[in-house]
């Protein structure tokens, strides 16, 4: 009887009261779902075991007819591969974007001497052997046009 008395005193009908309760319950469900989605950990694709280690090589850029030394390192505790171009005096990291078949596709983010190296280029890495990786580069605005190639060789520890 108390519920009916409250409805009468508040001036709303039973139908409107039920609709308001449903809306409130639905809002709580949606809010709970959103909180779960945004608080859940984001799962990223892990890097392949063959990529770990220290690598070096000489890159060749076709559109400028230049060569440059490259060092790439990835250790177990690293989230992304670190890359250094000592002859160009710039360095940065490769951030994994996706995997297409046997090609691991990264975006290069230059963090040191930004103006000396192209920023946000596509980097395509293919496993060739335990000792060799084949790398190609493309500008961010033309990912289909390969502008440079690089063969990385695993550094042998003394």
PDB file of N, CA and C in Angstrom, residues 97-133:
ATOM      1  N   UNK A  97      51.893  -2.153 -35.737  1.00  0.00           N
ATOM      2  CA  UNK A  97      50.550  -1.777 -36.165  1.00  0.00           C
ATOM      3  C   UNK A  97      49.692  -3.003 -36.464  1.00  0.00           C
ATOM      4  N   UNK A  98      50.289  -3.946 -37.196  1.00  0.00           N
ATOM      5  CA  UNK A  98      49.527  -5.155 -37.546  1.00  0.00           C
ATOM      6  C   UNK A  98      50.481  -6.185 -38.153  1.00  0.00           C
ATOM      7  N   UNK A  99      49.934  -7.380 -38.350  1.00  0.00           N
ATOM      8  CA  UNK A  99      50.679  -8.461 -38.990  1.00  0.00           C
ATOM      9  C   UNK A  99      49.865  -8.906 -40.193  1.00  0.00           C
ATOM     10  N   UNK A 100      50.514  -9.002 -41.340  1.00  0.00           N
ATOM     11  CA  UNK A 100      49.864  -9.497 -42.554  1.00  0.00           C
ATOM     12  C   UNK A 100      50.672 -10.677 -43.064  1.00  0.00           C
ATOM     13  N   UNK A 101      50.173 -11.866 -42.832  1.00  0.00           N
ATOM     14  CA  UNK A 101      50.902 -13.067 -43.224  1.00  0.00           C
ATOM     15  C   UNK A 101      52.194 -13.172 -42.446  1.00  0.00           C
ATOM     16  N   UNK A 102      53.316 -13.141 -43.163  1.00  0.00           N
ATOM     17  CA  UNK A 102      54.630 -13.240 -42.518  1.00  0.00           C
ATOM     18  C   UNK A 102      55.322 -11.883 -42.398  1.00  0.00           C
ATOM     19  N   UNK A 103      54.578 -10.819 -42.641  1.00  0.00           N
ATOM     20  CA  UNK A 103      55.136  -9.471 -42.561  1.00  0.00           C
ATOM     21  C   UNK A 103      54.599  -8.759 -41.328  1.00  0.00           C
ATOM     22  N   UNK A 104      55.529  -8.255 -40.525  1.00  0.00           N
ATOM     23  CA  UNK A 104      55.188  -7.479 -39.330  1.00  0.00           C
ATOM     24  C   UNK A 104      55.303  -6.011 -39.710  1.00  0.00           C
ATOM     25  N   UNK A 105      54.207  -5.273 -39.569  1.00  0.00           N
ATOM     26  CA  UNK A 105      54.142  -3.897 -40.046  1.00  0.00           C
ATOM     27  C   UNK A 105      54.191  -2.938 -38.855  1.00  0.00           C
ATOM     28  N   UNK A 106      55.196  -2.058 -38.893  1.00  0.00           N
ATOM     29  CA  UNK A 106      55.426  -1.097 -37.822  1.00  0.00           C
ATOM     30  C   UNK A 106      55.291   0.325 -38.353  1.00  0.00           C
ATOM     31  N   UNK A 107      55.100   1.283 -37.436  1.00  0.00           N
ATOM     32  CA  UNK A 107      55.233   2.710 -37.730  1.00  0.00           C
ATOM     33  C   UNK A 107      56.491   3.173 -37.029  1.00  0.00           C
ATOM     34  N   UNK A 108      57.320   3.881 -37.753  1.00  0.00           N
ATOM     35  CA  UNK A 108      58.555   4.385 -37.162  1.00  0.00           C
ATOM     36  C   UNK A 108      58.291   5.747 -36.520  1.00  0.00           C
ATOM     37  N   UNK A 109      58.665   5.868 -35.253  1.00  0.00           N
ATOM     38  CA  UNK A 109      58.531   7.129 -34.528  1.00  0.00           C
ATOM     39  C   UNK A 109      59.939   7.597 -34.167  1.00  0.00           C
ATOM     40  N   UNK A 110      60.386   8.651 -34.814  1.00  0.00           N
ATOM     41  CA  UNK A 110      61.711   9.206 -34.543  1.00  0.00           C
ATOM     42  C   UNK A 110      61.616  10.066 -33.286  1.00  0.00           C
ATOM     43  N   UNK A 111      62.510   9.807 -32.333  1.00  0.00           N
ATOM     44  CA  UNK A 111      62.476  10.531 -31.059  1.00  0.00           C
ATOM     45  C   UNK A 111      63.709  11.399 -30.834  1.00  0.00           C
ATOM     46  N   UNK A 112      64.778  11.168 -31.589  1.00  0.00           N
ATOM     47  CA  UNK A 112      66.004  11.967 -31.440  1.00  0.00           C
ATOM     48  C   UNK A 112      66.371  12.565 -32.793  1.00  0.00           C
ATOM     49  N   UNK A 113      66.598  13.854 -32.825  1.00  0.00           N
ATOM     50  CA  UNK A 113      66.927  14.604 -34.035  1.00  0.00           C
ATOM     51  C   UNK A 113      65.852  14.357 -35.100  1.00  0.00           C
ATOM     52  N   UNK A 114      64.646  14.735 -34.734  1.00  0.00           N
ATOM     53  CA  UNK A 114      63.469  14.436 -35.553  1.00  0.00           C
ATOM     54  C   UNK A 114      63.600  14.935 -36.989  1.00  0.00           C
ATOM     55  N   UNK A 115      64.138  16.100 -37.216  1.00  0.00           N
ATOM     56  CA  UNK A 115      64.208  16.664 -38.558  1.00  0.00           C
ATOM     57  C   UNK A 115      65.159  15.961 -39.508  1.00  0.00           C
ATOM     58  N   UNK A 116      66.018  15.099 -39.001  1.00  0.00           N
ATOM     59  CA  UNK A 116      67.017  14.447 -39.859  1.00  0.00           C
ATOM     60  C   UNK A 116      66.505  13.154 -40.489  1.00  0.00           C
ATOM     61  N   UNK A 117      65.431  12.593 -39.960  1.00  0.00           N
ATOM     62  CA  UNK A 117      64.855  11.352 -40.495  1.00  0.00           C
ATOM     63  C   UNK A 117      63.359  11.546 -40.697  1.00  0.00           C
ATOM     64  N   UNK A 118      62.823  10.843 -41.642  1.00  0.00           N
ATOM     65  CA  UNK A 118      61.398  10.924 -41.929  1.00  0.00           C
ATOM     66  C   UNK A 118      60.592  10.336 -40.769  1.00  0.00           C
ATOM     67  N   UNK A 119      59.525  11.006 -40.414  1.00  0.00           N
ATOM     68  CA  UNK A 119      58.705  10.622 -39.264  1.00  0.00           C
ATOM     69  C   UNK A 119      57.497   9.790 -39.706  1.00  0.00           C
ATOM     70  N   UNK A 120      57.149   8.792 -38.947  1.00  0.00           N
ATOM     71  CA  UNK A 120      55.952   7.956 -39.122  1.00  0.00           C
ATOM     72  C   UNK A 120      55.943   7.130 -40.409  1.00  0.00           C
ATOM     73  N   UNK A 121      57.115   6.799 -40.931  1.00  0.00           N
ATOM     74  CA  UNK A 121      57.170   5.925 -42.104  1.00  0.00           C
ATOM     75  C   UNK A 121      56.689   4.522 -41.738  1.00  0.00           C
ATOM     76  N   UNK A 122      56.247   3.799 -42.756  1.00  0.00           N
ATOM     77  CA  UNK A 122      55.888   2.393 -42.581  1.00  0.00           C
ATOM     78  C   UNK A 122      57.157   1.564 -42.654  1.00  0.00           C
ATOM     79  N   UNK A 123      57.270   0.585 -41.759  1.00  0.00           N
ATOM     80  CA  UNK A 123      58.417  -0.325 -41.742  1.00  0.00           C
ATOM     81  C   UNK A 123      57.860  -1.744 -41.819  1.00  0.00           C
ATOM     82  N   UNK A 124      58.256  -2.477 -42.857  1.00  0.00           N
ATOM     83  CA  UNK A 124      57.786  -3.845 -43.072  1.00  0.00           C
ATOM     84  C   UNK A 124      58.937  -4.804 -42.762  1.00  0.00           C
ATOM     85  N   UNK A 125      58.747  -5.668 -41.790  1.00  0.00           N
ATOM     86  CA  UNK A 125      59.805  -6.584 -41.359  1.00  0.00           C
ATOM     87  C   UNK A 125      59.378  -8.013 -41.661  1.00  0.00           C
ATOM     88  N   UNK A 126      60.246  -8.727 -42.371  1.00  0.00           N
ATOM     89  CA  UNK A 126      60.003 -10.143 -42.684  1.00  0.00           C
ATOM     90  C   UNK A 126      61.158 -10.980 -42.162  1.00  0.00           C
ATOM     91  N   UNK A 127      60.800 -12.067 -41.527  1.00  0.00           N
ATOM     92  CA  UNK A 127      61.788 -13.033 -41.046  1.00  0.00           C
ATOM     93  C   UNK A 127      62.376 -13.747 -42.251  1.00  0.00           C
ATOM     94  N   UNK A 128      63.703 -13.754 -42.358  1.00  0.00           N
ATOM     95  CA  UNK A 128      64.370 -14.469 -43.437  1.00  0.00           C
ATOM     96  C   UNK A 128      65.048 -15.719 -42.899  1.00  0.00           C
ATOM     97  N   UNK A 129      65.763 -15.557 -41.774  1.00  0.00           N
ATOM     98  CA  UNK A 129      66.402 -16.689 -41.100  1.00  0.00           C
ATOM     99  C   UNK A 129      66.684 -16.267 -39.659  1.00  0.00           C
ATOM    100  N   UNK A 130      67.216 -17.182 -38.872  1.00  0.00           N
ATOM    101  CA  UNK A 130      67.570 -16.854 -37.486  1.00  0.00           C
ATOM    102  C   UNK A 130      68.566 -15.705 -37.415  1.00  0.00           C
ATOM    103  N   UNK A 131      69.309 -15.512 -38.482  1.00  0.00           N
ATOM    104  CA  UNK A 131      70.366 -14.500 -38.497  1.00  0.00           C
ATOM    105  C   UNK A 131      70.053 -13.287 -39.362  1.00  0.00           C
ATOM    106  N   UNK A 132      68.939 -13.315 -40.099  1.00  0.00           N
ATOM    107  CA  UNK A 132      68.677 -12.254 -41.073  1.00  0.00           C
ATOM    108  C   UNK A 132      67.204 -11.838 -41.082  1.00  0.00           C
ATOM    109  N   UNK A 133      66.979 -10.521 -41.109  1.00  0.00           N
ATOM    110  CA  UNK A 133      65.644  -9.944 -41.287  1.00  0.00           C
ATOM    111  C   UNK A 133      65.665  -9.060 -42.528  1.00  0.00           C
TER     112      UNK A 133
END
